[in-house]
PDB file of C-alpha atoms in Angstrom:
ATOM      1  CA  MET A1349     -13.136 -22.191  -3.207  1.00 39.00           C
ATOM      2  CA  ARG A1350      -9.802 -19.683  -4.199  1.00 41.00           C
ATOM      3  CA  ASN A1351      -7.080 -21.043  -5.702  1.00 40.00           C
ATOM      4  CA  LYS A1352      -4.094 -22.225  -3.176  1.00 38.00           C
ATOM      5  CA  ILE A1353      -0.498 -22.280  -3.040  1.00 37.00           C
ATOM      6  CA  VAL A1354       1.824 -24.316  -2.278  1.00 36.00           C
ATOM      7  CA  THR A1355       4.615 -22.008   1.264  1.00 37.00           C
ATOM      8  CA  ALA A1356       6.601 -22.311   3.489  1.00 38.00           C
ATOM      9  CA  ALA A1357       8.905 -24.742   2.878  1.00 42.00           C
ATOM     10  CA  ALA A1358       6.987 -25.508  -0.512  1.00 39.00           C
ATOM     11  CA  LEU A1359       7.376 -29.899  -1.520  1.00 33.00           C
ATOM     12  CA  ALA A1360       8.684 -31.039   2.130  1.00 37.00           C
ATOM     13  CA  VAL A1361       6.089 -29.325   4.370  1.00 43.00           C
ATOM     14  CA  ALA A1362       3.148 -29.243   1.017  1.00 38.00           C
ATOM     15  CA  ALA A1363       1.796 -32.616   2.582  1.00 34.00           C
ATOM     16  CA  ALA A1364       1.512 -31.107   6.296  1.00 35.00           C
ATOM     17  CA  LEU A1365       0.293 -27.258   5.155  1.00 38.00           C
ATOM     18  CA  SER A1366      -2.266 -28.169   3.435  1.00 32.00           C
ATOM     19  CA  LEU A1367      -2.473 -27.402   0.009  1.00 31.00           C
ATOM     20  CA  SER A1368      -3.495 -27.212  -3.207  1.00 27.00           C
ATOM     21  CA  ALA A1369      -1.202 -26.143  -5.730  1.00 29.00           C
ATOM     22  CA  CYS A1370       2.627 -25.293  -5.848  1.00 30.00           C
ATOM     23  CA  ASP A1371       4.628 -21.585  -6.024  1.00 31.00           C
ATOM     24  CA  GLY A1372       8.140 -21.687  -6.163  1.00 30.00           C
ATOM     25  CA  GLY A1373       8.698 -19.656  -2.729  1.00 33.00           C
ATOM     26  CA  SER A1374      10.455 -22.154  -0.859  1.00 33.00           C
ATOM     27  CA  ASP A1375      13.304 -20.527   0.456  1.00 38.00           C
ATOM     28  CA  ASN A1376      14.531 -18.701   4.580  1.00 41.00           C
ATOM     29  CA  ALA A1377      15.365 -14.315   4.440  1.00 38.00           C
ATOM     30  CA  ASP A1378      18.220 -15.841   3.541  1.00 41.00           C
ATOM     31  CA  GLY A1379      18.467 -17.504   0.842  1.00 38.00           C
ATOM     32  CA  SER A1380      19.004 -20.987   2.576  1.00 35.00           C
ATOM     33  CA  VAL A1381      16.051 -23.521   1.842  1.00 34.00           C
ATOM     34  CA  ALA A1382      13.507 -24.137   5.445  1.00 38.00           C
ATOM     35  CA  GLU A1383      14.516 -26.827   6.808  1.00 36.00           C
ATOM     36  CA  VAL A1384      11.731 -28.759   8.969  1.00 36.00           C
ATOM     37  CA  SER A1385      11.952 -31.279  11.546  1.00 35.00           C
ATOM     38  CA  ALA A1386      10.140 -34.427  12.606  1.00 37.00           C
ATOM     39  CA  GLN A1387       6.383 -34.075  14.373  1.00 43.00           C
ATOM     40  CA  PRO A1388       4.007 -36.613  15.642  1.00 45.00           C
ATOM     41  CA  LYS A1389       1.183 -37.259  13.689  1.00 46.00           C
ATOM     42  CA  GLY A1390      -2.172 -35.379  13.688  1.00 60.00           C
ATOM     43  CA  LYS A1391       0.392 -32.421  14.909  1.00 81.00           C
ATOM     44  CA  ALA A1392      -0.597 -29.329  14.191  1.00 91.00           C
ATOM     45  CA  ALA A1393       2.337 -27.061  14.337  1.00 95.00           C
ATOM     46  CA  THR A1394       5.602 -27.057  11.528  1.00 95.00           C
ATOM     47  CA  VAL A1395       8.745 -26.648  13.742  1.00 96.00           C
ATOM     48  CA  LEU A1396      11.191 -25.510  11.791  1.00 95.00           C
ATOM     49  CA  ASP A1397      15.424 -26.551  12.052  1.00 92.00           C
ATOM     50  CA  ARG A1398      16.646 -23.147  10.044  1.00 94.00           C
ATOM     51  CA  PRO A1399      14.161 -20.261  10.793  1.00 96.00           C
ATOM     52  CA  PHE A1400      12.524 -16.985   9.226  1.00 97.00           C
ATOM     53  CA  GLU A1401      13.495 -13.596  10.547  1.00 96.00           C
ATOM     54  CA  LYS A1402      10.593 -11.081  10.446  1.00 97.00           C
ATOM     55  CA  PRO A1403      10.156  -9.257   6.833  1.00 95.00           C
ATOM     56  CA  ASP A1404      11.238  -5.660   6.893  1.00 94.00           C
ATOM     57  CA  LEU A1405       7.605  -4.127   6.179  1.00 96.00           C
ATOM     58  CA  VAL A1406       6.736  -0.928   6.973  1.00 97.00           C
ATOM     59  CA  LEU A1407       2.554  -0.626   5.701  1.00 98.00           C
ATOM     60  CA  THR A1408      -1.030   1.554   6.393  1.00 98.00           C
ATOM     61  CA  ASP A1409      -2.840   0.007  10.058  1.00 98.00           C
ATOM     62  CA  THR A1410      -6.029   0.679   9.935  1.00 97.00           C
ATOM     63  CA  THR A1411      -5.735   3.937  11.689  1.00 96.00           C
ATOM     64  CA  GLY A1412      -4.184   5.117   8.340  1.00 96.00           C
ATOM     65  CA  LYS A1413      -0.821   5.227  10.392  1.00 97.00           C
ATOM     66  CA  PRO A1414       2.466   3.735   9.539  1.00 98.00           C
ATOM     67  CA  TYR A1415       3.663   0.634  10.741  1.00 98.00           C
ATOM     68  CA  ASP A1416       7.280  -1.109  11.127  1.00 98.00           C
ATOM     69  CA  LEU A1417       6.633  -5.090  11.289  1.00 98.00           C
ATOM     70  CA  ARG A1418       9.741  -5.009  12.732  1.00 98.00           C
ATOM     71  CA  GLU A1419       9.815  -1.977  14.879  1.00 98.00           C
ATOM     72  CA  ARG A1420       6.297  -3.004  17.095  1.00 98.00           C
ATOM     73  CA  THR A1421       6.174  -5.933  17.558  1.00 98.00           C
ATOM     74  CA  LYS A1422       9.966  -7.202  18.889  1.00 98.00           C
ATOM     75  CA  GLY A1423      10.596  -8.536  21.603  1.00 98.00           C
ATOM     76  CA  LYS A1424       6.497 -10.102  21.166  1.00 98.00           C
ATOM     77  CA  PRO A1425       5.146 -12.858  20.460  1.00 98.00           C
ATOM     78  CA  THR A1426       3.889 -12.405  16.924  1.00 98.00           C
ATOM     79  CA  LEU A1427       1.382 -14.218  14.090  1.00 98.00           C
ATOM     80  CA  ILE A1428       1.136 -13.518  10.739  1.00 98.00           C
ATOM     81  CA  TYR A1429      -0.965 -13.726   8.214  1.00 97.00           C
ATOM     82  CA  PHE A1430      -1.483 -13.538   4.190  1.00 96.00           C
ATOM     83  CA  GLY A1431      -5.076 -12.999   2.900  1.00 94.00           C
ATOM     84  CA  TYR A1432      -7.473 -11.173   2.006  1.00 94.00           C
ATOM     85  CA  THR A1433     -11.103  -9.910   3.290  1.00 94.00           C
ATOM     86  CA  HIS A1434     -12.277 -10.861   0.207  1.00 92.00           C
ATOM     87  CA  CYS A1435     -11.680 -14.290   1.052  1.00 90.00           C
ATOM     88  CA  PRO A1436     -14.533 -16.315   1.564  1.00 88.00           C
ATOM     89  CA  ASP A1437     -14.053 -19.610   3.261  1.00 90.00           C
ATOM     90  CA  VAL A1438      -9.404 -19.978   4.567  1.00 94.00           C
ATOM     91  CA  CYS A1439      -9.209 -16.543   5.734  1.00 95.00           C
ATOM     92  CA  PRO A1440     -11.997 -15.644   7.653  1.00 96.00           C
ATOM     93  CA  LEU A1441     -11.625 -18.901   9.661  1.00 96.00           C
ATOM     94  CA  THR A1442      -7.813 -18.753   9.744  1.00 97.00           C
ATOM     95  CA  MET A1443      -8.451 -14.875  12.408  1.00 98.00           C
ATOM     96  CA  SER A1444     -11.890 -16.662  14.220  1.00 98.00           C
ATOM     97  CA  ASN A1445     -10.300 -19.632  14.717  1.00 98.00           C
ATOM     98  CA  ILE A1446      -7.104 -17.802  16.096  1.00 98.00           C
ATOM     99  CA  ALA A1447      -9.567 -15.075  18.277  1.00 98.00           C
ATOM    100  CA  VAL A1448     -11.540 -18.240  19.800  1.00 98.00           C
ATOM    101  CA  ALA A1449      -8.450 -19.612  21.076  1.00 98.00           C
ATOM    102  CA  ARG A1450      -6.644 -16.841  22.030  1.00 98.00           C
ATOM    103  CA  LYS A1451      -9.723 -15.547  24.323  1.00 97.00           C
ATOM    104  CA  GLN A1452      -8.440 -19.000  26.423  1.00 97.00           C
ATOM    105  CA  LEU A1453      -5.533 -17.656  27.505  1.00 98.00           C
ATOM    106  CA  PRO A1454      -4.846 -14.758  30.373  1.00 97.00           C
ATOM    107  CA  LYS A1455      -6.125 -11.756  29.983  1.00 97.00           C
ATOM    108  CA  ALA A1456      -1.727 -10.756  30.380  1.00 97.00           C
ATOM    109  CA  ASP A1457      -1.089 -13.213  27.623  1.00 97.00           C
ATOM    110  CA  GLN A1458      -3.581 -11.445  25.412  1.00 97.00           C
ATOM    111  CA  ASP A1459      -1.891  -8.660  26.116  1.00 97.00           C
ATOM    112  CA  ARG A1460       1.094  -9.766  24.761  1.00 97.00           C
ATOM    113  CA  LEU A1461       0.248 -11.728  21.784  1.00 98.00           C
ATOM    114  CA  GLN A1462       0.507  -9.811  18.370  1.00 98.00           C
ATOM    115  CA  VAL A1463      -1.827 -11.413  16.382  1.00 98.00           C
ATOM    116  CA  VAL A1464      -1.293  -9.211  12.054  1.00 98.00           C
ATOM    117  CA  PHE A1465      -3.175  -9.507   9.179  1.00 98.00           C
ATOM    118  CA  VAL A1466      -1.472  -8.265   5.667  1.00 97.00           C
ATOM    119  CA  THR A1467      -3.510  -7.674   2.957  1.00 96.00           C
ATOM    120  CA  THR A1468      -2.043  -9.535  -0.739  1.00 94.00           C
ATOM    121  CA  ASP A1469      -5.440  -7.902  -1.932  1.00 94.00           C
ATOM    122  CA  PRO A1470      -4.471  -3.609  -0.891  1.00 95.00           C
ATOM    123  CA  GLU A1471      -6.121  -2.480  -3.424  1.00 92.00           C
ATOM    124  CA  ARG A1472      -9.725  -3.851  -2.112  1.00 93.00           C
ATOM    125  CA  ASP A1473      -8.700  -3.790   1.271  1.00 96.00           C
ATOM    126  CA  THR A1474      -7.838   0.405   1.924  1.00 97.00           C
ATOM    127  CA  ALA A1475      -7.268   1.120   5.633  1.00 98.00           C
ATOM    128  CA  ALA A1476     -10.685   1.652   6.698  1.00 97.00           C
ATOM    129  CA  GLU A1477     -12.083  -1.935   5.312  1.00 97.00           C
ATOM    130  CA  LEU A1478      -9.381  -3.126   7.375  1.00 98.00           C
ATOM    131  CA  ALA A1479     -10.828  -1.405  10.150  1.00 97.00           C
ATOM    132  CA  LYS A1480     -14.120  -3.114   9.586  1.00 97.00           C
ATOM    133  CA  TRP A1481     -13.858  -6.880   8.293  1.00 97.00           C
ATOM    134  CA  LEU A1482     -10.911  -7.544  11.314  1.00 97.00           C
ATOM    135  CA  PRO A1483     -13.090  -7.131  14.159  1.00 96.00           C
ATOM    136  CA  ALA A1484     -15.526  -8.896  12.962  1.00 95.00           C
ATOM    137  CA  ALA A1485     -13.829 -11.991  11.414  1.00 95.00           C
ATOM    138  CA  GLY A1486     -11.069 -11.728  14.246  1.00 96.00           C
ATOM    139  CA  ASP A1487     -10.878 -10.054  16.295  1.00 97.00           C
ATOM    140  CA  PRO A1488     -10.152  -5.944  17.531  1.00 96.00           C
ATOM    141  CA  SER A1489      -7.269  -6.546  18.845  1.00 97.00           C
ATOM    142  CA  PHE A1490      -5.492  -7.276  15.812  1.00 98.00           C
ATOM    143  CA  VAL A1491      -3.324  -5.228  13.891  1.00 98.00           C
ATOM    144  CA  GLY A1492      -4.368  -5.292  10.204  1.00 98.00           C
ATOM    145  CA  LEU A1493      -1.887  -4.010   7.453  1.00 98.00           C
ATOM    146  CA  THR A1494      -2.485  -2.649   3.757  1.00 98.00           C
ATOM    147  CA  GLY A1495       0.568  -0.460   1.433  1.00 97.00           C
ATOM    148  CA  ASP A1496       1.275  -1.390  -2.389  1.00 95.00           C
ATOM    149  CA  PHE A1497       0.745  -4.489  -3.691  1.00 95.00           C
ATOM    150  CA  PRO A1498       5.189  -5.346  -4.584  1.00 95.00           C
ATOM    151  CA  THR A1499       6.492  -4.133  -0.907  1.00 96.00           C
ATOM    152  CA  ILE A1500       4.602  -6.698   0.201  1.00 95.00           C
ATOM    153  CA  GLN A1501       4.575  -9.467  -2.008  1.00 95.00           C
ATOM    154  CA  ALA A1502       7.732  -8.996  -1.129  1.00 94.00           C
ATOM    155  CA  GLY A1503       7.580  -9.233   2.126  1.00 95.00           C
ATOM    156  CA  ALA A1504       5.713 -12.678   2.412  1.00 95.00           C
ATOM    157  CA  ARG A1505       7.810 -14.464  -0.037  1.00 92.00           C
ATOM    158  CA  GLN A1506      11.018 -13.546   3.427  1.00 93.00           C
ATOM    159  CA  LEU A1507       8.321 -16.121   4.877  1.00 93.00           C
ATOM    160  CA  GLY A1508       8.642 -18.118   1.836  1.00 88.00           C
ATOM    161  CA  SER A1509       4.945 -17.106   1.335  1.00 87.00           C
ATOM    162  CA  GLY A1510       3.769 -17.408  -1.718  1.00 87.00           C
ATOM    163  CA  VAL A1511       1.764 -14.234  -3.345  1.00 89.00           C
ATOM    164  CA  GLU A1512      -0.110 -13.551  -6.978  1.00 88.00           C
ATOM    165  CA  PRO A1513      -1.794 -10.328  -8.163  1.00 85.00           C
ATOM    166  CA  SER A1514      -5.087 -10.021  -8.121  1.00 81.00           C
ATOM    167  CA  THR A1515      -6.817 -11.776 -11.085  1.00 82.00           C
ATOM    168  CA  LYS A1516     -10.759 -11.842 -12.612  1.00 81.00           C
ATOM    169  CA  ASP A1517     -12.385 -15.181 -13.525  1.00 81.00           C
ATOM    170  CA  LYS A1518     -14.158 -16.365 -16.721  1.00 82.00           C
ATOM    171  CA  ASN A1519     -16.712 -14.279 -14.800  1.00 82.00           C
ATOM    172  CA  GLY A1520     -15.590 -11.800 -13.265  1.00 80.00           C
ATOM    173  CA  LYS A1521     -14.651 -12.482  -9.459  1.00 82.00           C
ATOM    174  CA  VAL A1522     -11.895 -10.983  -7.840  1.00 78.00           C
ATOM    175  CA  VAL A1523      -9.392 -13.657  -6.980  1.00 78.00           C
ATOM    176  CA  SER A1524      -6.623 -12.699  -5.075  1.00 78.00           C
ATOM    177  CA  MET A1525      -4.087 -15.971  -4.897  1.00 83.00           C
ATOM    178  CA  HIS A1526      -1.711 -16.209  -1.662  1.00 88.00           C
ATOM    179  CA  GLY A1527      -0.661 -18.443   0.841  1.00 88.00           C
ATOM    180  CA  THR A1528      -2.144 -20.262   3.756  1.00 89.00           C
ATOM    181  CA  GLN A1529       0.535 -20.758   6.348  1.00 93.00           C
ATOM    182  CA  VAL A1530       0.281 -19.256  10.077  1.00 97.00           C
ATOM    183  CA  VAL A1531       3.648 -18.268  11.555  1.00 97.00           C
ATOM    184  CA  ALA A1532       4.880 -17.888  14.941  1.00 98.00           C
ATOM    185  CA  PHE A1533       7.587 -15.495  15.388  1.00 98.00           C
ATOM    186  CA  SER A1534       9.145 -15.800  18.778  1.00 98.00           C
ATOM    187  CA  PRO A1535       9.515 -13.031  21.623  1.00 98.00           C
ATOM    188  CA  LYS A1536      13.023 -13.408  22.711  1.00 97.00           C
ATOM    189  CA  THR A1537      14.298 -14.659  19.344  1.00 97.00           C
ATOM    190  CA  ASP A1538      11.576 -12.449  17.316  1.00 98.00           C
ATOM    191  CA  LEU A1539      12.392 -15.680  15.181  1.00 98.00           C
ATOM    192  CA  GLY A1540       9.721 -17.845  13.080  1.00 98.00           C
ATOM    193  CA  TYR A1541      10.012 -20.992  14.162  1.00 96.00           C
ATOM    194  CA  VAL A1542       6.072 -22.006  13.389  1.00 97.00           C
ATOM    195  CA  LEU A1543       4.122 -23.094  11.053  1.00 96.00           C
ATOM    196  CA  TYR A1544       0.425 -23.715  10.906  1.00 97.00           C
ATOM    197  CA  GLY A1545      -1.920 -24.834   8.107  1.00 94.00           C
ATOM    198  CA  GLU A1546      -4.859 -23.769   7.515  1.00 92.00           C
ATOM    199  CA  ASP A1547      -7.001 -26.784   8.990  1.00 93.00           C
ATOM    200  CA  THR A1548      -4.824 -26.048  12.411  1.00 96.00           C
ATOM    201  CA  THR A1549      -8.727 -25.532  14.774  1.00 97.00           C
ATOM    202  CA  PRO A1550      -9.270 -23.672  16.872  1.00 97.00           C
ATOM    203  CA  GLU A1551      -7.986 -26.321  20.341  1.00 97.00           C
ATOM    204  CA  ASP A1552      -4.760 -26.941  17.867  1.00 97.00           C
ATOM    205  CA  PHE A1553      -3.896 -22.650  19.021  1.00 98.00           C
ATOM    206  CA  ALA A1554      -5.740 -23.352  22.210  1.00 98.00           C
ATOM    207  CA  LYS A1555      -3.182 -25.848  23.360  1.00 97.00           C
ATOM    208  CA  ASP A1556      -0.029 -23.464  21.855  1.00 98.00           C
ATOM    209  CA  LEU A1557      -0.483 -20.618  22.306  1.00 98.00           C
ATOM    210  CA  PRO A1558       0.707 -20.678  25.819  1.00 98.00           C
ATOM    211  CA  LYS A1559       3.878 -22.138  24.802  1.00 97.00           C
ATOM    212  CA  LEU A1560       4.462 -19.405  22.097  1.00 98.00           C
ATOM    213  CA  VAL A1561       3.949 -16.498  24.278  1.00 98.00           C
ATOM    214  CA  GLU A1562       6.867 -17.828  26.529  1.00 97.00           C
ATOM    215  CA  GLY A1563       9.154 -18.248  23.197  1.00 96.00           C
ATOM    216  CA  GLU A1564       8.642 -22.199  23.290  1.00 96.00           C
ATOM    217  CA  ASN A1565       8.155 -24.121  19.661  1.00 94.00           C
ATOM    218  CA  PRO A1566       4.857 -26.464  20.717  1.00 93.00           C
TER     219      PRO A1566
END
């Protein structure tokens, strides 16, 4: 199993996001600690009282061209996830769950929804590797981004997400430690109000996506 890091609002939402390790990434982009609205038991979404700003990232997409995250997703409902293609479980499962839910939207809403996968293992996850992996793990419409690790790590931290450089375990296997939440950004404000943990099901996403596409909190 891969290592995991508590992210987003840190201990305040650790139970909601079902993460098993701890990290200091608990701040919003403005330096304030994220506050979490009380959610009904069993609700997949965690709604922040103080939303995250969209990371100011310019990385490389699967075609090898620069991709300005803020500019390209401005005014569009956007889901952002940090992970890596060699992940054995949560990363492909998360992409698959979102893809299944996305297909249940009307075609116009499918086209509006932006799903962005940012690698935490850029040394192995080249643009070509992401281009090959994303359609199989999720959907051909998903955006895959790679670049230098410090830039990616800084972007993740803007979302309160812990990301550590890849290391090798005792068996020589490369492991990338990263947070496992999906952050949903509103098309109305371009701010991230909603978090989803690794236990979010396709049904959970399918229930919430129509609201997220319209810029409403679930």
